[in-house]
Short mmCIF file of C-alpha atoms in Angstrom, two decimals:
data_model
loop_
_atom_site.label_atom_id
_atom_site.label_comp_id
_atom_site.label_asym_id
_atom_site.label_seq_id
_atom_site.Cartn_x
_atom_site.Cartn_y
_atom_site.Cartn_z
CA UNK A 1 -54.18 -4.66 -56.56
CA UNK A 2 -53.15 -5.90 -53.15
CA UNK A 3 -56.13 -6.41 -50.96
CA UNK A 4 -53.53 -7.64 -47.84
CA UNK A 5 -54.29 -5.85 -44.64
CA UNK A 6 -51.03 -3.72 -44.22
CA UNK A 7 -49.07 -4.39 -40.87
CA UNK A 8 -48.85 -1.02 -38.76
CA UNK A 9 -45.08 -0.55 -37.96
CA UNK A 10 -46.08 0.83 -34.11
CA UNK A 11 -44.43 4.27 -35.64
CA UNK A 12 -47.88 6.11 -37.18
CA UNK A 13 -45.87 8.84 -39.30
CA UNK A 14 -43.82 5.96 -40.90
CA UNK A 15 -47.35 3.99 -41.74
CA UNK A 16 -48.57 7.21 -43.67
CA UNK A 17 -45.13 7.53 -45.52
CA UNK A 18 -45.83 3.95 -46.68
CA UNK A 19 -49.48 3.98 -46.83
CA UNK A 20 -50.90 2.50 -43.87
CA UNK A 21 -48.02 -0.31 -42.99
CA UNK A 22 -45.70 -3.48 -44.51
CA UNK A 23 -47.27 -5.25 -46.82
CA UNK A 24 -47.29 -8.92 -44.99
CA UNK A 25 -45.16 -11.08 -45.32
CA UNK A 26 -42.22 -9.50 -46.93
CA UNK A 27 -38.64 -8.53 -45.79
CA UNK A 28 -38.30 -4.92 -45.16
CA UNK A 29 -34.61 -3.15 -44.46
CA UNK A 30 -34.09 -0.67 -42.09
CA UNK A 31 -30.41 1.37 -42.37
CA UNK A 32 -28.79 3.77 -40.78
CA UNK A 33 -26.21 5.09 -39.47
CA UNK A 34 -24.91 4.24 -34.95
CA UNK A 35 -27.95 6.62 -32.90
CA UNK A 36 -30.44 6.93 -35.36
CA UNK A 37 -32.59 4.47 -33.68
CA UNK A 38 -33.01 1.66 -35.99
CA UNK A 39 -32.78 -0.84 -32.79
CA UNK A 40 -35.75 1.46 -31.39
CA UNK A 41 -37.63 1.10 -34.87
CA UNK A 42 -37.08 -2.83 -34.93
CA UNK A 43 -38.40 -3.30 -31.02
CA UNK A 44 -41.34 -0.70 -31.72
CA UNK A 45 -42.20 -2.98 -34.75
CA UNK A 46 -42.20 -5.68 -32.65
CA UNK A 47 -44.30 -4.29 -29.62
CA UNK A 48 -46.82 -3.29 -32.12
CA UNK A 49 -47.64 -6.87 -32.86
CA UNK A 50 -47.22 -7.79 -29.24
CA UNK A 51 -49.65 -5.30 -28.46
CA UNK A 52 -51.71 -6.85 -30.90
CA UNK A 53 -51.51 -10.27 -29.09
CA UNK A 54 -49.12 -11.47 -32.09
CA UNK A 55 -46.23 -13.53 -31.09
CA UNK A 56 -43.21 -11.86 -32.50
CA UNK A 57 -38.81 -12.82 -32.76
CA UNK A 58 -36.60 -10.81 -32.26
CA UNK A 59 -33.07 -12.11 -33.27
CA UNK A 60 -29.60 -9.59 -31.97
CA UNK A 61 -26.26 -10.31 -33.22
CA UNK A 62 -24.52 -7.29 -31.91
CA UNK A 63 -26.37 -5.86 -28.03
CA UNK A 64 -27.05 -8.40 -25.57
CA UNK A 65 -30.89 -9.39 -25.39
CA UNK A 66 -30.46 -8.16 -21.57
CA UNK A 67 -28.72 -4.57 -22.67
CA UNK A 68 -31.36 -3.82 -25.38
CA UNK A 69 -33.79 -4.89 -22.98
CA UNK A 70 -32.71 -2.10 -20.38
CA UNK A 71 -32.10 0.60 -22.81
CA UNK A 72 -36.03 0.13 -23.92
CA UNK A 73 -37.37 -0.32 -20.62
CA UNK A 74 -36.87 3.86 -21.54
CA UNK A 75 -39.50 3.87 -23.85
CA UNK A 76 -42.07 1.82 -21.67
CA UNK A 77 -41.37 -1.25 -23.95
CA UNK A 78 -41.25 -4.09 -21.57
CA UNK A 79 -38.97 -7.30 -23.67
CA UNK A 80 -39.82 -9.85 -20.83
CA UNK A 81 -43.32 -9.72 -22.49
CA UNK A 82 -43.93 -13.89 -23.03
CA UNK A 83 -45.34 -12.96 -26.41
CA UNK A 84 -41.65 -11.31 -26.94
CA UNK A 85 -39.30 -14.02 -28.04
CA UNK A 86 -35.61 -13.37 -28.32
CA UNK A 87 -32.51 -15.10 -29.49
CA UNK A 88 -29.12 -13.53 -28.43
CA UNK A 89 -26.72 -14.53 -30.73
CA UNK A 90 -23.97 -12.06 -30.02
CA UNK A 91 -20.82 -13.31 -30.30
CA UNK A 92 -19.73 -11.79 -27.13
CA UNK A 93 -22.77 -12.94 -24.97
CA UNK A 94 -22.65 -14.55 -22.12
CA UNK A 95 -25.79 -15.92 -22.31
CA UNK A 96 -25.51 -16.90 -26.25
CA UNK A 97 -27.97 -19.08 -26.72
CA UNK A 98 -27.45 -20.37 -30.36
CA UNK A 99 -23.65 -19.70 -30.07
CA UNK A 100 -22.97 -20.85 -26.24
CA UNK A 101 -19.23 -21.71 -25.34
CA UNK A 102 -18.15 -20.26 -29.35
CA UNK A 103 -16.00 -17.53 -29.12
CA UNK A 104 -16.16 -14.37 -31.29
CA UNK A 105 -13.28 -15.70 -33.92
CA UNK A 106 -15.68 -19.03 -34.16
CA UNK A 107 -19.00 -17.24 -35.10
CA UNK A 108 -18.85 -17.65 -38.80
CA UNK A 109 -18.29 -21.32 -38.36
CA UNK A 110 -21.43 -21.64 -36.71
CA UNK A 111 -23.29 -19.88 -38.98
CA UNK A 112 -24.66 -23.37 -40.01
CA UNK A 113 -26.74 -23.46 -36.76
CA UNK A 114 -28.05 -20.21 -37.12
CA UNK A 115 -30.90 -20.93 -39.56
CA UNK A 116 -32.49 -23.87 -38.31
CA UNK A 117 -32.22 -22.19 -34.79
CA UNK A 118 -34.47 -19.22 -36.03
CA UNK A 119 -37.24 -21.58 -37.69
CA UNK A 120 -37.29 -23.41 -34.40
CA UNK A 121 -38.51 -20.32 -33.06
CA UNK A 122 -40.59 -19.47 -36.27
CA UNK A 123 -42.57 -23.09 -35.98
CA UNK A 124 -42.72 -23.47 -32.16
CA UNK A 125 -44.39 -19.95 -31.74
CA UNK A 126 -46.07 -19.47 -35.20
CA UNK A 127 -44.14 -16.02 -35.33
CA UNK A 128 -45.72 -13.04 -37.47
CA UNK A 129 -43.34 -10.48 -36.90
CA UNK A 130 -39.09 -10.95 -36.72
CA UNK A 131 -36.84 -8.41 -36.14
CA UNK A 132 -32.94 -9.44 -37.22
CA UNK A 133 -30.65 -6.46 -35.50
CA UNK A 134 -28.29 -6.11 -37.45
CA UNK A 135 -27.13 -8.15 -40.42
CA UNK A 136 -23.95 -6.25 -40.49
CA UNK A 137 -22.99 -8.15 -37.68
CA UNK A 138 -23.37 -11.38 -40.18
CA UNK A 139 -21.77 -9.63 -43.36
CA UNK A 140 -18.72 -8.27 -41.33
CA UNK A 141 -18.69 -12.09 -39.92
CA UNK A 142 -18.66 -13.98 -43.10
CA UNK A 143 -15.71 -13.38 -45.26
CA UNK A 144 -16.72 -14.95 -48.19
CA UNK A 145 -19.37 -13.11 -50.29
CA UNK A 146 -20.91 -15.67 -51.64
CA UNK A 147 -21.55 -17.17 -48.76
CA UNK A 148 -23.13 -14.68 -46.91
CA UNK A 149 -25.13 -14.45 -49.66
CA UNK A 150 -25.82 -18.03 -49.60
CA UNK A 151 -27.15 -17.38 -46.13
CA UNK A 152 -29.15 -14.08 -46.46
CA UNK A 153 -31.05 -15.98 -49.06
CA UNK A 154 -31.28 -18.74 -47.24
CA UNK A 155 -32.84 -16.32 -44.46
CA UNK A 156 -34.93 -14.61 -46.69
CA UNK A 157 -36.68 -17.86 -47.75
CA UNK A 158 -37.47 -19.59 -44.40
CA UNK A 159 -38.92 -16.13 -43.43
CA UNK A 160 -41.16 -16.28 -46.75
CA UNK A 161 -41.83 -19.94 -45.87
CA UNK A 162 -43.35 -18.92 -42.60
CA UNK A 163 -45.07 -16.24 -43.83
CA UNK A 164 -43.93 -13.74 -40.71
CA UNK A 165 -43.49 -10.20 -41.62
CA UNK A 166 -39.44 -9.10 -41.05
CA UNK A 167 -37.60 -5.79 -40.53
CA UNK A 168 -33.57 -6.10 -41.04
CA UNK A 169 -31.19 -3.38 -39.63
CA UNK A 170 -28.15 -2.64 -41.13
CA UNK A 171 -25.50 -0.16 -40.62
CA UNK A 172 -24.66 1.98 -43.24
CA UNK A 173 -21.24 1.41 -43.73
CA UNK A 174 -18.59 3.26 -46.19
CA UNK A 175 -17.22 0.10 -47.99
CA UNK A 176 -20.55 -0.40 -50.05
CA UNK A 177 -23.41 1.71 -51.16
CA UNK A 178 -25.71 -0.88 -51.56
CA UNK A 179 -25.68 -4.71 -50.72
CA UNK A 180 -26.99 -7.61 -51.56
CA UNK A 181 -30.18 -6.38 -48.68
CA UNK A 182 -30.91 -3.35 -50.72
CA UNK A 183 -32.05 -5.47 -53.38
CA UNK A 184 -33.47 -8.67 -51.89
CA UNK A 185 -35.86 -6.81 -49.40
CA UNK A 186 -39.02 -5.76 -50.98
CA UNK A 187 -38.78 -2.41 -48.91
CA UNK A 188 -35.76 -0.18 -47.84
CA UNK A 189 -35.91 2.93 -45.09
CA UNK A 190 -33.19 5.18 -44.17
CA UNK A 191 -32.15 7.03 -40.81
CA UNK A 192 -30.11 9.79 -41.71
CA UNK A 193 -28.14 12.22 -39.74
CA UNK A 194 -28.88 16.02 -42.13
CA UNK A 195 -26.69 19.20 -41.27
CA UNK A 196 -28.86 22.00 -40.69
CA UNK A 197 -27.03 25.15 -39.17
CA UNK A 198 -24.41 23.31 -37.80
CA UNK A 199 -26.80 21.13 -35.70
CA UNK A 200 -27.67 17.36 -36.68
CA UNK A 201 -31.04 16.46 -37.31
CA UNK A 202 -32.94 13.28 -37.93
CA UNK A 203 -34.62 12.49 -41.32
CA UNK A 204 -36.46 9.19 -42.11
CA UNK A 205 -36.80 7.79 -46.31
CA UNK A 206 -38.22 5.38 -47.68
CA UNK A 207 -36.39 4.87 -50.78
CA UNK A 208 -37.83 1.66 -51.76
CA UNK A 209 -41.09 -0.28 -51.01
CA UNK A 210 -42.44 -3.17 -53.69
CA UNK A 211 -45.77 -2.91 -54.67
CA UNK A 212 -46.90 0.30 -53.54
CA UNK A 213 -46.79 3.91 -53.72
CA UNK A 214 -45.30 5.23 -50.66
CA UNK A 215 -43.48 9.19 -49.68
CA UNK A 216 -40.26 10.03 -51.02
CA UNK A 217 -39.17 12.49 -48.95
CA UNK A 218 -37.16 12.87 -46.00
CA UNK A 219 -39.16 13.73 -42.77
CA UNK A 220 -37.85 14.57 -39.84
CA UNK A 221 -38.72 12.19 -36.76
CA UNK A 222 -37.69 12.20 -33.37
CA UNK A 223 -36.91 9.83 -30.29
CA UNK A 224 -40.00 10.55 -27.60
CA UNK A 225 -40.84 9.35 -24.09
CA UNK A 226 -43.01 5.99 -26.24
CA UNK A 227 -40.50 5.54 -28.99
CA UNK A 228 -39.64 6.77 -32.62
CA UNK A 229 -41.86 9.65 -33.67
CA UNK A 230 -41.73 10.60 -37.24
CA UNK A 231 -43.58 13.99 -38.24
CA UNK A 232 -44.71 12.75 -42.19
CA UNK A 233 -46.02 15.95 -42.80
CA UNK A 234 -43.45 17.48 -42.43
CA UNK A 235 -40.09 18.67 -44.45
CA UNK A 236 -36.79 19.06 -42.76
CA UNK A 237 -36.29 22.20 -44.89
CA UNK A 238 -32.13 21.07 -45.80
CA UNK A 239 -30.90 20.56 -49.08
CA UNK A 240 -28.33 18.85 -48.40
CA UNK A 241 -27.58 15.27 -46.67
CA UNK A 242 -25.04 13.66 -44.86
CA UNK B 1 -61.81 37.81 -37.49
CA UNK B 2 -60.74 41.33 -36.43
CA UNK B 3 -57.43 42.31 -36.24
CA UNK B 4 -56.01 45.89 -35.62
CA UNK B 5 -55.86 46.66 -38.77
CA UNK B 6 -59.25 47.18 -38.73
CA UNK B 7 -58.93 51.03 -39.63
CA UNK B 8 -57.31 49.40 -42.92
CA UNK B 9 -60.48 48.02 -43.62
CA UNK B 10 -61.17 50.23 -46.13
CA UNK B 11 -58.39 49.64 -48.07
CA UNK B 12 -57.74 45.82 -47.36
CA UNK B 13 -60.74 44.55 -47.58
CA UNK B 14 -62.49 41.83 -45.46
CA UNK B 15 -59.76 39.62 -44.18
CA UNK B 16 -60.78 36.00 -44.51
CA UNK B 17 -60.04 33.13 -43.11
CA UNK B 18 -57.33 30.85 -45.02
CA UNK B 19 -55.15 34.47 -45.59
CA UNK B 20 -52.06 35.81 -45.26
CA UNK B 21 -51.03 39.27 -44.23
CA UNK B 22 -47.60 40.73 -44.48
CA UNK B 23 -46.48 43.66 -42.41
CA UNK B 24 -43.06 45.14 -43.71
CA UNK B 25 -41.73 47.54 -40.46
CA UNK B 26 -38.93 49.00 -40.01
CA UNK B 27 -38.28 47.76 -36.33
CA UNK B 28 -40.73 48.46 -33.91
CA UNK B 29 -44.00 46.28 -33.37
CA UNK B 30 -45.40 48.41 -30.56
CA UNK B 31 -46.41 46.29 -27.49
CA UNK B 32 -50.09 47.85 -27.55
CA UNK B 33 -50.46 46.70 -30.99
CA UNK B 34 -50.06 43.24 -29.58
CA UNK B 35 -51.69 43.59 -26.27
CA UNK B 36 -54.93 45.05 -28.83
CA UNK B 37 -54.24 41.98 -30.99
CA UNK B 38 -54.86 39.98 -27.73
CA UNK B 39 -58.17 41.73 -26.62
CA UNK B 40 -59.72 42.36 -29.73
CA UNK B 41 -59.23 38.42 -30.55
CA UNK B 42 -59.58 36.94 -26.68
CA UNK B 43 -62.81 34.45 -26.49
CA UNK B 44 -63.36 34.70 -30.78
CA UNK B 45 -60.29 32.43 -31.66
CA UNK B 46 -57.55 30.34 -30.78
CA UNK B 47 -54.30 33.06 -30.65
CA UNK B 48 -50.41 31.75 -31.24
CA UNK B 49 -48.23 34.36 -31.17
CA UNK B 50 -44.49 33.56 -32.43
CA UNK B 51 -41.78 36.01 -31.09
CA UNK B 52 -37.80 35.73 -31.96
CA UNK B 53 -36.00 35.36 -29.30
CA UNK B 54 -33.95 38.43 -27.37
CA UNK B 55 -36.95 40.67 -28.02
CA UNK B 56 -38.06 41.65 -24.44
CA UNK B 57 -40.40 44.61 -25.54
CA UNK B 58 -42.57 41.73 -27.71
CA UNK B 59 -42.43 38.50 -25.93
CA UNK B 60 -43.19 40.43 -22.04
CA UNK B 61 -46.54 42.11 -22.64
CA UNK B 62 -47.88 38.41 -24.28
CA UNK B 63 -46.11 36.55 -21.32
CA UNK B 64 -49.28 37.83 -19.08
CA UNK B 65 -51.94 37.12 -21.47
CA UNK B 66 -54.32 34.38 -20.85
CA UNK B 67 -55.46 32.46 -23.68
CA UNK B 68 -52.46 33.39 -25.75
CA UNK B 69 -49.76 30.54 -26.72
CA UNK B 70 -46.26 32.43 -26.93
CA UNK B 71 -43.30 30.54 -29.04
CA UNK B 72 -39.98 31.96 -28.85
CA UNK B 73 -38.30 31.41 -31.81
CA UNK B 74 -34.60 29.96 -30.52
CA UNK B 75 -36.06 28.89 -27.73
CA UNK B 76 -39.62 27.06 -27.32
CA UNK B 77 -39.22 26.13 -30.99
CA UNK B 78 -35.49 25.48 -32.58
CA UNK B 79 -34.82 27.04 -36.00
CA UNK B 80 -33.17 24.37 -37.40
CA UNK B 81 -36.63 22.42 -36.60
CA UNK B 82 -39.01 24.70 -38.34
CA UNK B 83 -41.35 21.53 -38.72
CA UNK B 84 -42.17 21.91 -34.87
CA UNK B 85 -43.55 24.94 -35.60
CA UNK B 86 -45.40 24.03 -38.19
CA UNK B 87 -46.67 20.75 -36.36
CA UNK B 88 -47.90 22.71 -33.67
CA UNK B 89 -49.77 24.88 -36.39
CA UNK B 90 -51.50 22.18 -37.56
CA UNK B 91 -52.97 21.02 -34.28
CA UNK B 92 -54.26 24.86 -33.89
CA UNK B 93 -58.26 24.54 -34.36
CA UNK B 94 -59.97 26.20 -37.45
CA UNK B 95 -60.29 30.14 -37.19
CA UNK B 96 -57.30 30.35 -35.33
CA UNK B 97 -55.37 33.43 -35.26
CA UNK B 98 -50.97 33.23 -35.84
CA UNK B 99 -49.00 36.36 -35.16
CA UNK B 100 -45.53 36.02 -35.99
CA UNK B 101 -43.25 38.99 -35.31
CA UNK B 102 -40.00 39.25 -37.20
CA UNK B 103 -39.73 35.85 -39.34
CA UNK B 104 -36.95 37.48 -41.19
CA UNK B 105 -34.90 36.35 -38.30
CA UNK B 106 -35.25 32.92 -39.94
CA UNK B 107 -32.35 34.05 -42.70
CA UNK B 108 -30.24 34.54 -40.16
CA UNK B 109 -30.35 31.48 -39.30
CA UNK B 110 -31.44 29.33 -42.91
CA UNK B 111 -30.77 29.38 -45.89
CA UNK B 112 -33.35 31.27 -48.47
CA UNK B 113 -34.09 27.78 -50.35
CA UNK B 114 -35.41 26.28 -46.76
CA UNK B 115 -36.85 29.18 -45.82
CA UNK B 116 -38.79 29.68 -48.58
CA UNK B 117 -40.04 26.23 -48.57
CA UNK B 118 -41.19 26.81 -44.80
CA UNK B 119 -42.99 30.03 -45.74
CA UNK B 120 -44.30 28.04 -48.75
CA UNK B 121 -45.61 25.01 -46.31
CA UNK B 122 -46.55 27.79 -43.44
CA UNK B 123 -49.08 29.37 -46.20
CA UNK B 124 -50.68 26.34 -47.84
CA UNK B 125 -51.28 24.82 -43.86
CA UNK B 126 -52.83 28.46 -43.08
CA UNK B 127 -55.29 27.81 -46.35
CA UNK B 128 -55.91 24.48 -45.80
CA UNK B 129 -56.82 24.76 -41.80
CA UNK B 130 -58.16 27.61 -42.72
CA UNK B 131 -56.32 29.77 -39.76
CA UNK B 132 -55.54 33.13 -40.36
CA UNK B 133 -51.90 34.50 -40.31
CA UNK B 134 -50.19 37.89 -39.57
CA UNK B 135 -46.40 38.22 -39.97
CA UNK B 136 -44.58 40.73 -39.18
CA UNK B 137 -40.87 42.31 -40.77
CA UNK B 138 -38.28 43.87 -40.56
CA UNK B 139 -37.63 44.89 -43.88
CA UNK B 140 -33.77 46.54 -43.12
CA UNK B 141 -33.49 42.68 -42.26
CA UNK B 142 -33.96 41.32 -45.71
CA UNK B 143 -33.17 41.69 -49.60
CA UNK B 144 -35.66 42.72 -52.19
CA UNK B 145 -35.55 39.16 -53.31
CA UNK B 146 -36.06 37.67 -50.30
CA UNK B 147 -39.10 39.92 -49.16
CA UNK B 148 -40.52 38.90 -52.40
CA UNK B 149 -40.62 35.38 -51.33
CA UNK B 150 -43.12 36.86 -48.14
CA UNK B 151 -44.88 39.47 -50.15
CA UNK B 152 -45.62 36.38 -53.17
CA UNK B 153 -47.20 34.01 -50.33
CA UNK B 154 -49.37 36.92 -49.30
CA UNK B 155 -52.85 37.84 -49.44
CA UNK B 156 -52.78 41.34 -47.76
CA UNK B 157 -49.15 43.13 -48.12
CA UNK B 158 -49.13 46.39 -45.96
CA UNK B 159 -45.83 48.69 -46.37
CA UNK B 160 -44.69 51.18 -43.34
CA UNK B 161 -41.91 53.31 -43.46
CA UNK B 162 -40.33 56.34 -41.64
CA UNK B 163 -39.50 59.30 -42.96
CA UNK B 164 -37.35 62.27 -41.48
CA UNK B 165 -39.65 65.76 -42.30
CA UNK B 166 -38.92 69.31 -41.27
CA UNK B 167 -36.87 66.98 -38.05
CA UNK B 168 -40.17 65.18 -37.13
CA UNK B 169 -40.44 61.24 -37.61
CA UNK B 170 -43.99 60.60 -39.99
CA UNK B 171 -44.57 57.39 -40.41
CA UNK B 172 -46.26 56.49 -43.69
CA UNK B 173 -48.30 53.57 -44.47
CA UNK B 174 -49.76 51.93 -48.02
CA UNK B 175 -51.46 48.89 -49.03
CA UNK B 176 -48.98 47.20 -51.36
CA UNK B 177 -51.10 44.19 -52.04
CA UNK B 178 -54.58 42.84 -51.56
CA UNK B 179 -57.47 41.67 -53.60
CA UNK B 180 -59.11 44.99 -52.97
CA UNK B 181 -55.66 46.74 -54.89
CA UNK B 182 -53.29 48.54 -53.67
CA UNK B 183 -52.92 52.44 -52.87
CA UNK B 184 -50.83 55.57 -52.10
CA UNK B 185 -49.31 56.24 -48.76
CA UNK B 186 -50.71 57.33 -45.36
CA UNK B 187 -49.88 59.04 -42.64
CA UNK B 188 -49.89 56.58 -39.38
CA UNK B 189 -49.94 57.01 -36.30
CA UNK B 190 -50.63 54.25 -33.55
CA UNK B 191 -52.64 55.09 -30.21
CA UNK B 192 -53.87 52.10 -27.95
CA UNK B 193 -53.06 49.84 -29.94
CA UNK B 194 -54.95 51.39 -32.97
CA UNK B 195 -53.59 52.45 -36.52
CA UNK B 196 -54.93 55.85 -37.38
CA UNK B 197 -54.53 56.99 -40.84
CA UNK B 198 -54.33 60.45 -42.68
CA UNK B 199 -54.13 61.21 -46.24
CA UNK B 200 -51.28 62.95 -46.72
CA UNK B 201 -51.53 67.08 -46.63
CA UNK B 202 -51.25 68.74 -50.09
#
């Protein structure tokens, strides 16, 4: 039995649908599709441990650190926080600070700086919680497979090393159903857009979490004035998904 | 927990709390019936009334009341997010009193699977908060199949109908279901607010 004091995700509905929070330590994936809030979900993570006087990384290889920052000053989450640490490794950042002066087309080359550069952070700041938003942005980068496999491993490792609990985001793309994430991470979650009367709501599932029971079904959830609400108690009443 | 129905007692039973009564019109919920829902209730329990939306004649005399929460259906609460409604159900405090008027609206909007599996949720929150609810419907609004999916999550079914006699309207009125049984129609008539009965003349 696991006696490890779960890690509340800052989203209460989601801790219910997985019994009380992430099991420590582990690498949990977050997908969905562009809107559904899985940058939200990452930072709300994130805040949770802040709030908790825990230093936490957050890594972004697609939205400026600045942009993200802005859009979740909206939710009363405040990034400039010094227990906040960030790395902006977007390719089209000015202010890249693993990738400065590389160009988009040269971002896979420096892909070799990119670990060491994160367990900089992890040892200088004794990080528990790291957000990585998104690995798409990594996949879509590096064209050889085996590589970027190479490298999520590699990932997956130093954050095991380091013992900080990690939430991925990935799009949910139409070229592959699941990757190499799906079944490395010891927990998956899906945002999903679900057809009901024409309208589009939003359902949250956790369709895979190692070593403990945890909800199957969808429940709906919804972006409020602090964040991702989900409603785990209740059904979105749609049979089928999109 | 009184509700008008009280002159029913007799034939329904004791309404407890944790059950379900069903109330198959054809149309018209008369605004005293609510307005007597209101007083006979005000102070004793928390009262949510849901009312579809576009129905003027329901949602206006419960617009006034104090101590009443009024949900248009289509409008405070979406359809196609029935799980508001039934969020803001479960933050209702024991004993509390739900009046919904016209859910078959619902199929106008759903599909019978997710409606049934909102009526099915709806009924199992009203048991296990123990609140007490009273639906109301339109029966020309649904299919015998689909009133049975109301009349099966019921504890109380009451059946009203019109009928067209010597050119006068009588409206008739029978306990389809309850624990106490069911019985044979009644004359009805409804004053204030209040449901008076008549066996029917020889």
């Amino acid at each position: 039995m696991d006696v490890k004091k779960r890690i509340p995700t800052g989203v209460p509905g989601l801790d219910k649908m997985i019994h009380d929070g992430l099991i420590p330590g582990r690498v949990y994936l977050v997908k969905g599709g562009p809107g559904l809030g899985k940058t939200t979900l990452a930072i709300q993570f994130l805040m949770e441990g802040v709030r908790n006087g825990e230093d936490v990384l957050y890594i972004t290889l697609e939205e400026s650190l600045e942009m993200v920052h802005e859009d979740m000053k909206s939710f009363g989450f405040d990034l400039k926080n010094p227990k906040f640490h960030g790395i902006d490794a977007t390719p089209v950042s000015r202010k890249t600070y693993l990738f400065e002066d590389i160009h988009y087309a040269e971002f896979a080359e420096s892909l070799e700086k990119f670990i060491p550069a994160v367990e900089k952070r992890l040892k200088e700041y004794q990080i528990s919680r790291v957000a990585v938003d998104p690995i798409t942005m990594l996949r879509l980068t590096v064209n050889d497979e085996l590589t970027y496999r190479r490298l999520f491993i590699d990932l997956i490792k130093l954050f095991a090393d380091y013992e900080a609990t990690v939430v991925i985001t990935s799009d949910i793309g139409s070229s592959y159903s699941f990757g190499i994430e799906d079944y490395l991470t010891s927990g998956v979650i899906e945002l999903r857009r679900y057809d009901v009367g024409g309208k589009a709501l939003k359902g949250i599932r956790v369709t895979k979490f190692r070593g403990s029971p945890f909800d199957e079904d969808v429940r709906p959830y919804a972006f409020t004035d602090t964040g991702i609400e989900v409603y785990a108690s209740e059904r979105m009443y749609e049979k089928s998904t999109r | 927990m009184e509700i008008p129905l009280s002159q029913l007692g007799n034939l329904l039973g004791p309404i407890s709390e944790g059950d379900v009564v069903l109330v198959e019109t054809e149309g018209e919920v008369t605004a005293d019936f609510l307005l007597r829902t209101v007083e006979e209730n005000r102070g004793k329990a928390q009262l949510l009334f849901v009312v579809p939306k576009g129905a003027p004649e329901v949602r206006n005399p419960l617009k006034s009341q104090k101590d009443v929460q009024l949900l248009i259906l289509g409008k405070d609460i979406d359809t196609d997010r029935l799980y508001e409604l039934l969020r803001t159900i479960r933050n209702l405090s024991e004993g509390a009193l739900i009046v919904t008027i016209r859910l078959d609206s619902l199929f106008l909007k759903r599909d019978e699977k997710s409606v049934y599996l909102f009526l099915e949720d709806l009924a199992s929150l009203v048991q296990e908060k123990n609140l007490i609810l009273l639906m109301t419907i339109d029966k020309r609004n649904v299919s015998s199949r689909q009133m049975a999916m109301f009349e099966n999550l019921s504890t109380h079914v009451v059946d009203t109908m019109e009928r067209i006699t010597d050119s006068r309207v009588v409206h008739l009125l029978r306990v389809k279901k309850s624990p106490k049984g069911s019985t044979g129609f009644y004359t009805m008539n409804v004053k204030d607010g209040k449901i008076i009965l008549q066996k029917p003349g020889p």
